[in-house]
PDB file of C-alpha atoms in Angstrom:
ATOM      1  CA  MET X 683      96.223  73.300  88.576  1.00 94.00           C
ATOM      2  CA  LYS X 684      94.941  69.944  87.402  1.00 97.00           C
ATOM      3  CA  LEU X 685      93.015  67.237  89.186  1.00 98.00           C
ATOM      4  CA  TYR X 686      93.900  63.588  88.723  1.00 98.00           C
ATOM      5  CA  ASN X 687      90.386  62.207  88.676  1.00 97.00           C
ATOM      6  CA  SER X 688      88.669  58.811  88.560  1.00 97.00           C
ATOM      7  CA  VAL X 689      85.485  57.016  89.470  1.00 96.00           C
ATOM      8  CA  GLY X 690      84.655  56.792  93.167  1.00 97.00           C
ATOM      9  CA  PRO X 691      83.371  58.958  96.013  1.00 98.00           C
ATOM     10  CA  ASN X 692      86.682  60.592  96.905  1.00 98.00           C
ATOM     11  CA  PRO X 693      87.270  62.365  93.572  1.00 98.00           C
ATOM     12  CA  ARG X 694      83.569  63.184  93.393  1.00 98.00           C
ATOM     13  CA  MET X 695      83.665  64.966  96.729  1.00 98.00           C
ATOM     14  CA  VAL X 696      86.541  67.164  95.530  1.00 98.00           C
ATOM     15  CA  ARG X 697      84.726  67.902  92.262  1.00 98.00           C
ATOM     16  CA  MET X 698      81.626  68.903  94.221  1.00 98.00           C
ATOM     17  CA  PHE X 699      83.691  71.114  96.522  1.00 98.00           C
ATOM     18  CA  ALA X 700      85.254  72.875  93.537  1.00 98.00           C
ATOM     19  CA  ALA X 701      81.849  73.243  91.872  1.00 98.00           C
ATOM     20  CA  GLU X 702      80.375  74.842  94.993  1.00 98.00           C
ATOM     21  CA  LYS X 703      83.336  77.228  94.962  1.00 98.00           C
ATOM     22  CA  GLY X 704      82.868  78.031  91.296  1.00 98.00           C
ATOM     23  CA  VAL X 705      86.400  76.778  90.605  1.00 98.00           C
ATOM     24  CA  THR X 706      87.120  74.934  87.367  1.00 97.00           C
ATOM     25  CA  LEU X 707      89.718  72.191  87.713  1.00 97.00           C
ATOM     26  CA  PRO X 708      91.097  70.662  84.509  1.00 97.00           C
ATOM     27  CA  THR X 709      91.168  66.893  84.963  1.00 98.00           C
ATOM     28  CA  VAL X 710      93.391  64.003  83.998  1.00 98.00           C
ATOM     29  CA  GLU X 711      91.424  60.764  84.041  1.00 98.00           C
ATOM     30  CA  ILE X 712      93.015  57.811  85.818  1.00 98.00           C
ATOM     31  CA  ASP X 713      91.701  54.318  85.064  1.00 97.00           C
ATOM     32  CA  LEU X 714      91.062  53.125  88.605  1.00 93.00           C
ATOM     33  CA  MET X 715      89.266  49.976  87.466  1.00 92.00           C
ATOM     34  CA  GLY X 716      92.229  49.034  85.299  1.00 94.00           C
ATOM     35  CA  GLY X 717      94.718  49.701  88.083  1.00 93.00           C
ATOM     36  CA  GLU X 718      96.418  52.687  86.463  1.00 97.00           C
ATOM     37  CA  ASN X 719      96.605  54.346  89.875  1.00 95.00           C
ATOM     38  CA  ARG X 720      98.966  51.588  91.059  1.00 93.00           C
ATOM     39  CA  GLN X 721     101.346  51.829  88.113  1.00 95.00           C
ATOM     40  CA  PRO X 722     104.725  53.622  88.360  1.00 96.00           C
ATOM     41  CA  ALA X 723     103.654  56.512  86.131  1.00 96.00           C
ATOM     42  CA  TYR X 724     101.063  57.508  88.720  1.00 97.00           C
ATOM     43  CA  ALA X 725     102.096  55.921  92.032  1.00 96.00           C
ATOM     44  CA  GLY X 726     105.728  56.739  91.441  1.00 96.00           C
ATOM     45  CA  GLU X 727     105.403  60.184  89.919  1.00 95.00           C
ATOM     46  CA  VAL X 728     102.105  61.686  91.112  1.00 97.00           C
ATOM     47  CA  ASN X 729     100.747  60.174  94.331  1.00 97.00           C
ATOM     48  CA  VAL X 730     102.908  57.691  96.216  1.00 96.00           C
ATOM     49  CA  ALA X 731      99.794  56.372  97.989  1.00 95.00           C
ATOM     50  CA  GLY X 732      98.472  55.176  94.634  1.00 94.00           C
ATOM     51  CA  GLN X 733      95.089  56.763  95.276  1.00 95.00           C
ATOM     52  CA  THR X 734      92.858  59.294  93.589  1.00 97.00           C
ATOM     53  CA  PRO X 735      92.305  62.177  93.543  1.00 98.00           C
ATOM     54  CA  ALA X 736      95.474  64.236  93.541  1.00 98.00           C
ATOM     55  CA  LEU X 737      95.800  67.925  92.791  1.00 98.00           C
ATOM     56  CA  GLN X 738      98.874  69.090  90.897  1.00 98.00           C
ATOM     57  CA  LEU X 739      99.717  72.764  91.324  1.00 98.00           C
ATOM     58  CA  ALA X 740     101.235  75.058  88.729  1.00 96.00           C
ATOM     59  CA  ASP X 741     104.718  74.568  90.184  1.00 96.00           C
ATOM     60  CA  GLY X 742     104.420  70.775  89.969  1.00 96.00           C
ATOM     61  CA  GLN X 743     103.750  70.145  93.655  1.00 97.00           C
ATOM     62  CA  VAL X 744     101.092  67.500  94.267  1.00 98.00           C
ATOM     63  CA  ILE X 745      98.568  67.582  97.086  1.00 98.00           C
ATOM     64  CA  ALA X 746      96.751  64.342  97.900  1.00 97.00           C
ATOM     65  CA  GLU X 747      94.093  63.373 100.472  1.00 97.00           C
ATOM     66  CA  ILE X 748      90.661  64.841  99.915  1.00 98.00           C
ATOM     67  CA  THR X 749      90.423  67.035 103.009  1.00 97.00           C
ATOM     68  CA  ALA X 750      93.876  68.494 102.343  1.00 98.00           C
ATOM     69  CA  ILE X 751      92.893  69.291  98.750  1.00 98.00           C
ATOM     70  CA  CYS X 752      89.662  70.935  99.849  1.00 98.00           C
ATOM     71  CA  GLU X 753      91.380  72.932 102.595  1.00 98.00           C
ATOM     72  CA  TYR X 754      93.880  74.178 100.003  1.00 98.00           C
ATOM     73  CA  LEU X 755      91.069  75.241  97.655  1.00 98.00           C
ATOM     74  CA  GLU X 756      89.328  76.953 100.569  1.00 98.00           C
ATOM     75  CA  GLU X 757      92.418  79.015 101.346  1.00 98.00           C
ATOM     76  CA  LYS X 758      92.951  79.951  97.711  1.00 98.00           C
ATOM     77  CA  HIS X 759      89.259  80.712  97.159  1.00 98.00           C
ATOM     78  CA  PRO X 760      87.802  81.678 100.545  1.00 97.00           C
ATOM     79  CA  THR X 761      84.301  82.539  99.346  1.00 97.00           C
ATOM     80  CA  PRO X 762      81.876  80.989  99.556  1.00 98.00           C
ATOM     81  CA  SER X 763      83.280  79.433 102.694  1.00 98.00           C
ATOM     82  CA  LEU X 764      82.874  75.653 102.886  1.00 98.00           C
ATOM     83  CA  VAL X 765      85.205  75.041 105.824  1.00 98.00           C
ATOM     84  CA  GLY X 766      84.329  78.082 107.884  1.00 98.00           C
ATOM     85  CA  ALA X 767      84.666  81.848 108.059  1.00 97.00           C
ATOM     86  CA  THR X 768      85.643  81.903 111.749  1.00 98.00           C
ATOM     87  CA  PRO X 769      87.788  79.708 113.994  1.00 98.00           C
ATOM     88  CA  GLU X 770      84.596  78.365 115.576  1.00 98.00           C
ATOM     89  CA  GLU X 771      83.046  77.454 112.232  1.00 98.00           C
ATOM     90  CA  ARG X 772      86.231  75.811 111.006  1.00 98.00           C
ATOM     91  CA  ALA X 773      86.507  73.756 114.182  1.00 98.00           C
ATOM     92  CA  GLU X 774      82.890  72.632 113.864  1.00 98.00           C
ATOM     93  CA  THR X 775      83.346  71.645 110.218  1.00 98.00           C
ATOM     94  CA  ARG X 776      86.514  69.694 110.945  1.00 98.00           C
ATOM     95  CA  MET X 777      84.897  67.942 113.905  1.00 98.00           C
ATOM     96  CA  TRP X 778      81.956  66.671 111.856  1.00 98.00           C
ATOM     97  CA  THR X 779      84.114  65.875 108.833  1.00 98.00           C
ATOM     98  CA  ARG X 780      86.356  63.733 111.028  1.00 98.00           C
ATOM     99  CA  ARG X 781      83.392  61.940 112.601  1.00 98.00           C
ATOM    100  CA  ILE X 782      81.796  61.233 109.235  1.00 98.00           C
ATOM    101  CA  ASP X 783      85.049  60.079 107.669  1.00 98.00           C
ATOM    102  CA  LEU X 784      86.058  57.695 110.453  1.00 98.00           C
ATOM    103  CA  ASN X 785      82.639  56.383 111.460  1.00 98.00           C
ATOM    104  CA  ILE X 786      80.780  56.189 108.147  1.00 98.00           C
ATOM    105  CA  CYS X 787      83.029  56.574 105.103  1.00 98.00           C
ATOM    106  CA  GLU X 788      85.841  54.271 106.210  1.00 97.00           C
ATOM    107  CA  PRO X 789      83.759  51.278 107.334  1.00 97.00           C
ATOM    108  CA  MET X 790      81.413  51.698 104.362  1.00 97.00           C
ATOM    109  CA  ALA X 791      84.259  51.733 101.841  1.00 96.00           C
ATOM    110  CA  ASN X 792      86.184  48.904 103.494  1.00 93.00           C
ATOM    111  CA  GLY X 793      83.023  46.819 103.767  1.00 94.00           C
ATOM    112  CA  PHE X 794      82.502  47.253 100.028  1.00 92.00           C
ATOM    113  CA  ARG X 795      86.120  46.477  99.140  1.00 90.00           C
ATOM    114  CA  ALA X 796      86.005  43.227 101.109  1.00 93.00           C
ATOM    115  CA  SER X 797      82.689  42.041  99.636  1.00 89.00           C
ATOM    116  CA  GLU X 798      81.221  43.310  96.350  1.00 91.00           C
ATOM    117  CA  GLY X 799      84.530  44.906  95.387  1.00 83.00           C
ATOM    118  CA  ARG X 800      86.728  42.013  96.466  1.00 88.00           C
ATOM    119  CA  GLY X 801      87.618  40.869  92.953  1.00 88.00           C
ATOM    120  CA  LEU X 802      88.989  44.317  92.154  1.00 84.00           C
ATOM    121  CA  PHE X 803      90.719  45.101  95.444  1.00 80.00           C
ATOM    122  CA  ALA X 804      92.050  41.737  96.669  1.00 82.00           C
ATOM    123  CA  PRO X 805      95.115  41.867  94.383  1.00 85.00           C
ATOM    124  CA  ARG X 806      95.868  45.415  95.556  1.00 86.00           C
ATOM    125  CA  MET X 807      95.489  45.442  99.341  1.00 84.00           C
ATOM    126  CA  LYS X 808      94.838  43.348 102.440  1.00 85.00           C
ATOM    127  CA  LEU X 809      91.138  42.871 103.137  1.00 86.00           C
ATOM    128  CA  VAL X 810      89.063  41.511 105.996  1.00 87.00           C
ATOM    129  CA  GLY X 811      87.032  38.353 105.440  1.00 89.00           C
ATOM    130  CA  ALA X 812      83.335  38.112 104.612  1.00 85.00           C
ATOM    131  CA  GLU X 813      82.318  38.259 108.267  1.00 90.00           C
ATOM    132  CA  GLY X 814      84.425  41.341 108.812  1.00 94.00           C
ATOM    133  CA  ALA X 815      82.926  42.988 105.724  1.00 95.00           C
ATOM    134  CA  ALA X 816      79.415  42.465 107.080  1.00 96.00           C
ATOM    135  CA  GLU X 817      80.453  43.934 110.424  1.00 97.00           C
ATOM    136  CA  LEU X 818      81.977  46.986 108.766  1.00 97.00           C
ATOM    137  CA  LYS X 819      78.766  47.603 106.836  1.00 97.00           C
ATOM    138  CA  ALA X 820      76.782  47.243 110.063  1.00 98.00           C
ATOM    139  CA  ILE X 821      79.049  49.785 111.773  1.00 98.00           C
ATOM    140  CA  ALA X 822      78.500  52.296 108.964  1.00 98.00           C
ATOM    141  CA  ARG X 823      74.738  51.776 109.135  1.00 98.00           C
ATOM    142  CA  ASP X 824      74.698  52.194 112.903  1.00 98.00           C
ATOM    143  CA  ARG X 825      76.682  55.438 112.710  1.00 98.00           C
ATOM    144  CA  ILE X 826      74.388  56.821 110.009  1.00 98.00           C
ATOM    145  CA  LEU X 827      71.495  56.294 112.419  1.00 98.00           C
ATOM    146  CA  TRP X 828      73.514  57.940 115.194  1.00 98.00           C
ATOM    147  CA  LEU X 829      74.221  60.909 112.931  1.00 98.00           C
ATOM    148  CA  ASP X 830      70.555  61.136 112.040  1.00 98.00           C
ATOM    149  CA  GLY X 831      69.662  61.577 115.682  1.00 97.00           C
ATOM    150  CA  GLN X 832      72.314  64.236 116.207  1.00 97.00           C
ATOM    151  CA  LEU X 833      71.353  66.445 113.273  1.00 97.00           C
ATOM    152  CA  THR X 834      67.558  66.452 113.376  1.00 94.00           C
ATOM    153  CA  GLY X 835      66.257  69.983 112.899  1.00 95.00           C
ATOM    154  CA  ARG X 836      69.292  71.283 111.027  1.00 97.00           C
ATOM    155  CA  ALA X 837      69.432  72.267 107.377  1.00 98.00           C
ATOM    156  CA  PHE X 838      72.971  70.941 106.975  1.00 98.00           C
ATOM    157  CA  VAL X 839      75.486  69.033 109.077  1.00 98.00           C
ATOM    158  CA  CYS X 840      76.813  72.282 110.532  1.00 98.00           C
ATOM    159  CA  GLY X 841      73.471  73.976 111.072  1.00 98.00           C
ATOM    160  CA  ASP X 842      72.350  76.451 108.432  1.00 97.00           C
ATOM    161  CA  ARG X 843      75.576  76.475 106.382  1.00 98.00           C
ATOM    162  CA  LEU X 844      76.710  74.044 103.707  1.00 98.00           C
ATOM    163  CA  SER X 845      80.163  72.680 104.501  1.00 98.00           C
ATOM    164  CA  LEU X 846      82.844  70.196 103.581  1.00 98.00           C
ATOM    165  CA  ALA X 847      81.142  67.732 105.937  1.00 98.00           C
ATOM    166  CA  ASP X 848      77.984  67.717 103.803  1.00 98.00           C
ATOM    167  CA  LEU X 849      79.890  67.102 100.582  1.00 98.00           C
ATOM    168  CA  LEU X 850      81.873  64.236 102.086  1.00 98.00           C
ATOM    169  CA  LEU X 851      78.775  62.612 103.535  1.00 98.00           C
ATOM    170  CA  PHE X 852      76.773  62.982 100.330  1.00 98.00           C
ATOM    171  CA  ALA X 853      79.469  61.539  98.065  1.00 98.00           C
ATOM    172  CA  PHE X 854      79.840  58.457 100.248  1.00 98.00           C
ATOM    173  CA  LEU X 855      76.142  57.868 100.934  1.00 98.00           C
ATOM    174  CA  ASP X 856      75.420  58.079  97.207  1.00 98.00           C
ATOM    175  CA  PHE X 857      78.245  55.648  96.538  1.00 97.00           C
ATOM    176  CA  GLY X 858      77.051  53.319  99.307  1.00 97.00           C
ATOM    177  CA  ALA X 859      73.556  53.209  97.845  1.00 97.00           C
ATOM    178  CA  SER X 860      75.041  52.058  94.525  1.00 96.00           C
ATOM    179  CA  VAL X 861      76.932  49.139  96.129  1.00 95.00           C
ATOM    180  CA  GLY X 862      74.291  47.622  98.372  1.00 94.00           C
ATOM    181  CA  GLN X 863      74.538  49.944 101.371  1.00 97.00           C
ATOM    182  CA  PRO X 864      71.476  52.197 101.139  1.00 97.00           C
ATOM    183  CA  ILE X 865      70.633  54.880 103.655  1.00 98.00           C
ATOM    184  CA  PRO X 866      68.489  53.263 106.370  1.00 98.00           C
ATOM    185  CA  ALA X 867      64.832  54.074 105.726  1.00 98.00           C
ATOM    186  CA  GLU X 868      64.378  55.083 109.357  1.00 98.00           C
ATOM    187  CA  ALA X 869      67.051  57.798 109.069  1.00 98.00           C
ATOM    188  CA  ALA X 870      64.461  60.474 108.327  1.00 98.00           C
ATOM    189  CA  TRP X 871      66.719  63.516 108.569  1.00 98.00           C
ATOM    190  CA  VAL X 872      69.513  61.952 106.534  1.00 98.00           C
ATOM    191  CA  ASN X 873      67.126  60.890 103.776  1.00 98.00           C
ATOM    192  CA  ALA X 874      65.520  64.337 103.531  1.00 98.00           C
ATOM    193  CA  TRP X 875      68.926  66.032 103.618  1.00 98.00           C
ATOM    194  CA  PHE X 876      70.212  63.632 100.942  1.00 98.00           C
ATOM    195  CA  GLU X 877      67.412  64.636  98.560  1.00 98.00           C
ATOM    196  CA  ARG X 878      68.202  68.324  99.108  1.00 98.00           C
ATOM    197  CA  MET X 879      71.873  67.688  98.412  1.00 98.00           C
ATOM    198  CA  LYS X 880      71.051  65.621  95.333  1.00 98.00           C
ATOM    199  CA  ALA X 881      69.167  68.591  93.889  1.00 98.00           C
ATOM    200  CA  ARG X 882      72.197  70.902  94.122  1.00 98.00           C
ATOM    201  CA  PRO X 883      73.948  71.562  90.789  1.00 98.00           C
ATOM    202  CA  SER X 884      77.264  70.420  92.308  1.00 98.00           C
ATOM    203  CA  ALA X 885      75.875  66.881  92.675  1.00 98.00           C
ATOM    204  CA  ALA X 886      76.347  66.504  88.916  1.00 97.00           C
ATOM    205  CA  ALA X 887      80.045  67.414  89.100  1.00 95.00           C
TER     206      ALA X 887
END
């Protein structure tokens, strides 16, 4: 296997997932800033969506989309479990991963692309205007506060077990903080959880 890697929260989440699994993934670096991911050699031959990361298997098959990659790694390397060891745990992980992805990661990333990242992304995709970017950032902030209220008292998103949901949330909150979207100070649980996640060895992956 080899991981087509780049800067950004999506590849980082997969690297963290692999690190927590103890799986070493050889990487091929893609110059996202230079637009290599949109060139025919990558978008035509590796990932038709023109996005990173992508995982190429030994037989040449390519798996894209971060949750699909992580689910594949989970099935190939079931311990330690990061999706879930039972149907109930897997359902819980997928529920929270979906909520975090749609309600926090997507508006946060799109808000960045349409504002601070506009110079890079405008030639590559359709973007909302400045007002829309501000609204997307506000949505992400509001949902972080909502999440904070839901998870108070837990060690991790899914109770006492680290999961895919934690790795996704951490990668995007750390990214957001670097592009002008810090974790709200009043989100006490999220801030404390973030510091615990930051101290894990996988955070350096």
